[in-house]
mmCIF file of C-alpha atoms in Angstrom:
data_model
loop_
_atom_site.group_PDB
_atom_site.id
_atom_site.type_symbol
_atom_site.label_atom_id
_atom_site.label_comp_id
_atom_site.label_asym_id
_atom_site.label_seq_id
_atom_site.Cartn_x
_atom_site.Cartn_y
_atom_site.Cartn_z
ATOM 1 C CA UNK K 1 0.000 0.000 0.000
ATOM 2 C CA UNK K 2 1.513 3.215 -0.893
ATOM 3 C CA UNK K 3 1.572 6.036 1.513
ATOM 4 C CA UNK K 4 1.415 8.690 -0.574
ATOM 5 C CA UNK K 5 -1.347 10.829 -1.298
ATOM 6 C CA UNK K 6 -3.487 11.058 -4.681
ATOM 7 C CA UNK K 7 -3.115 14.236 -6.664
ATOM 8 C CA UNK K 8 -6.939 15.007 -6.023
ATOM 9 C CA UNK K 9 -6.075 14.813 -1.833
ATOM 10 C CA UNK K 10 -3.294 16.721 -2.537
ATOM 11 C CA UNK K 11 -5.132 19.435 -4.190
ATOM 12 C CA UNK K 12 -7.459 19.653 -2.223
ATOM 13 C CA UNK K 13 -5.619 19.960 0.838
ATOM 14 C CA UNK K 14 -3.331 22.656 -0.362
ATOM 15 C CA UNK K 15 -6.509 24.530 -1.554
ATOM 16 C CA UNK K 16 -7.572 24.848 2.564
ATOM 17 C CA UNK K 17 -6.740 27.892 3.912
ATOM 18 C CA UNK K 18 -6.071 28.384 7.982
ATOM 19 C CA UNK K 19 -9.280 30.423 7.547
ATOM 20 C CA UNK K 20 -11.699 28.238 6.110
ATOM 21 C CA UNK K 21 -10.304 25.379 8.500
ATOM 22 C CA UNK K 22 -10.841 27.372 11.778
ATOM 23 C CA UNK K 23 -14.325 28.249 10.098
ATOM 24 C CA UNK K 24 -15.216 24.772 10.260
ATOM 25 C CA UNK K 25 -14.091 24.000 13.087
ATOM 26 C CA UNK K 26 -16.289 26.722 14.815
ATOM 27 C CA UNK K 27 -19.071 25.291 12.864
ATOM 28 C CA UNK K 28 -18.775 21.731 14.161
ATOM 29 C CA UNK K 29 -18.253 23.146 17.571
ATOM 30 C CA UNK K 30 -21.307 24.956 17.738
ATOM 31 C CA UNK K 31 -23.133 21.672 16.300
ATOM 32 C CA UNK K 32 -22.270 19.613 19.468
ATOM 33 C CA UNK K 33 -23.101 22.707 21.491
ATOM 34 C CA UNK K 34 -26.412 22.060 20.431
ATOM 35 C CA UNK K 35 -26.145 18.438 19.610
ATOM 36 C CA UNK K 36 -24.330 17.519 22.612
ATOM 37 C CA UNK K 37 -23.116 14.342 21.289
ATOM 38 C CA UNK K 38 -23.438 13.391 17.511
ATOM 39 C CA UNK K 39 -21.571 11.100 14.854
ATOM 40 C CA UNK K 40 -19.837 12.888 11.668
ATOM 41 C CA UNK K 41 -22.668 12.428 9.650
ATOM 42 C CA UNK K 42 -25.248 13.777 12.351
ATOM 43 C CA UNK K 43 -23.243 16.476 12.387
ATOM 44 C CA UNK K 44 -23.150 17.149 8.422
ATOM 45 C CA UNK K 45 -26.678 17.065 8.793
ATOM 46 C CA UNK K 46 -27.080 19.624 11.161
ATOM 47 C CA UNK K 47 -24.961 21.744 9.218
ATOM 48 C CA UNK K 48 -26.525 20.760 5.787
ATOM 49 C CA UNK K 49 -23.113 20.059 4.638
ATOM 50 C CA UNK K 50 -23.057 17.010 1.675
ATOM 51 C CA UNK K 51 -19.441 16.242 2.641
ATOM 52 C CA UNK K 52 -19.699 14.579 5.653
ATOM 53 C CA UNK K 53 -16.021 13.300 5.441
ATOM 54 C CA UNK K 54 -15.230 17.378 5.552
ATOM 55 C CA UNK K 55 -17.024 16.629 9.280
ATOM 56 C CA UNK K 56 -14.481 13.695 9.487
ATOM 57 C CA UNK K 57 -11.473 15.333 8.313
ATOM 58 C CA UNK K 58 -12.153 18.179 11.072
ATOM 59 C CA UNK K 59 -13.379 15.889 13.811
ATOM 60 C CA UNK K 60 -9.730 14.202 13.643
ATOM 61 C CA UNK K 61 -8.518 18.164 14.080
ATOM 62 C CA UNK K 62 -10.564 19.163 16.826
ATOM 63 C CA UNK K 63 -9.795 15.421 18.825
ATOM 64 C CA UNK K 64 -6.078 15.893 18.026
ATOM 65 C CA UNK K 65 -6.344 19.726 19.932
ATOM 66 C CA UNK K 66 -8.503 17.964 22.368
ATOM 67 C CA UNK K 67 -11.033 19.816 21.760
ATOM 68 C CA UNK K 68 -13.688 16.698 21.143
ATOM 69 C CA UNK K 69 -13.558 13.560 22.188
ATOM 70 C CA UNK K 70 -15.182 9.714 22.075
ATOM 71 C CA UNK K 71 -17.234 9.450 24.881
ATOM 72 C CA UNK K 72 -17.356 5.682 23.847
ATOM 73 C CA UNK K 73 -20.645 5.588 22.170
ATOM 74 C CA UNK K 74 -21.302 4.462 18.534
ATOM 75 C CA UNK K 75 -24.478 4.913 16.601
ATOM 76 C CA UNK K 76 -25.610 3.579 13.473
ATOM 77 C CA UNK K 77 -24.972 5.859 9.626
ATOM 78 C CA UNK K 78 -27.552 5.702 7.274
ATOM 79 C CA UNK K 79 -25.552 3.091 5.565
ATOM 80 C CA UNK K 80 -26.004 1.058 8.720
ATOM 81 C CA UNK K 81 -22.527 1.164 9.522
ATOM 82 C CA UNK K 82 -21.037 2.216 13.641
ATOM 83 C CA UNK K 83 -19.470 5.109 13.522
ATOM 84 C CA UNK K 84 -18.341 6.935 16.801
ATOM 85 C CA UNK K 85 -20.403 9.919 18.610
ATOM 86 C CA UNK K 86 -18.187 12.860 19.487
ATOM 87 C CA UNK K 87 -18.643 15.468 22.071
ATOM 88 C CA UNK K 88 -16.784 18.665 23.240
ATOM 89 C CA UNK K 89 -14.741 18.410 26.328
ATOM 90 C CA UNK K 90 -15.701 21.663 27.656
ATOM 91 C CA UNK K 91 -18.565 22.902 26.645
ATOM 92 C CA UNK K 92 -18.768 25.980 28.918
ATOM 93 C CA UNK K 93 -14.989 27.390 26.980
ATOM 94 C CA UNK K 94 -17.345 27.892 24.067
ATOM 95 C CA UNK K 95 -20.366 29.168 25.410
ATOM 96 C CA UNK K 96 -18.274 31.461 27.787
ATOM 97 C CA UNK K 97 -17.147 33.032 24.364
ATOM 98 C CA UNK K 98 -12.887 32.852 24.539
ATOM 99 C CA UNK K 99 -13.145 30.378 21.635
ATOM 100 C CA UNK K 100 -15.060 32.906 19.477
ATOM 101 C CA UNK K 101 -13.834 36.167 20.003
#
C-alpha cells in the first residue's frame, strides 16, 4: 500500500486555507453545542453540509487539539454502519465566548 497521497487529496488539501479550517471548526463546535453528542454524519446534517467526510477530516482536528472527544458511544450511519459519537470536552470554553472572540 503506498503512503502517498493522490493528486486530487493533494489538491485539495493545499486549496484549505487556515481560515476556512478554523471556520469549520467553529461550525462543528457549535453543532455539538447544540447536539451535545453526535456522529460525523449527524453532524453534516445539522450543518446541511453534503461532505460529511469534511465533518471527518475536522473531527480528527478538533480530537487531536482535544477539543472533542469519544465518549465511547457508537451509533448507526444511514448506511447502517457504527461510527463513533463525538462530544466537546468543555462545553462551557465555548459558550463562555474565549473560543469565538
Amino acid at each position: 500500500m503506498s503512503n502517498t497521497l493522490p493528486q486530487t487529496s493533494y489538491d485539495a488539501h493545499k486549496s484549505m486555507t487556515d481560515d476556512i479550517i478554523e471556520n469549520h471548526h467553529k461550525k462543528i463546535i457549535e453543532a455539538l453545542l447544540f447536539l451535545k453528542k453526535a456522529t460525523y454524519e449527524e453532524i453534516a446534517t445539522y450543518l446541511n453540509w453534503d461532505d460529511k467526510n469534511r465533518v471527518s477530516r475536522r473531527l480528527i482536528e478538533l480530537e487531536r487539539d482535544q477539543v472533542v472527544y469519544k465518549p465511547g458511544e457508537k451509533r448507526p450511519t444511514k448506511s447502517k454502519r457504527q461510527a463513533f459519537v463525538y462530544s466537546l470536552y468543555a462545553d462551557d470554553k465555548y459558550t463562555q465566548g474565549s473560543f469565538f472572540d
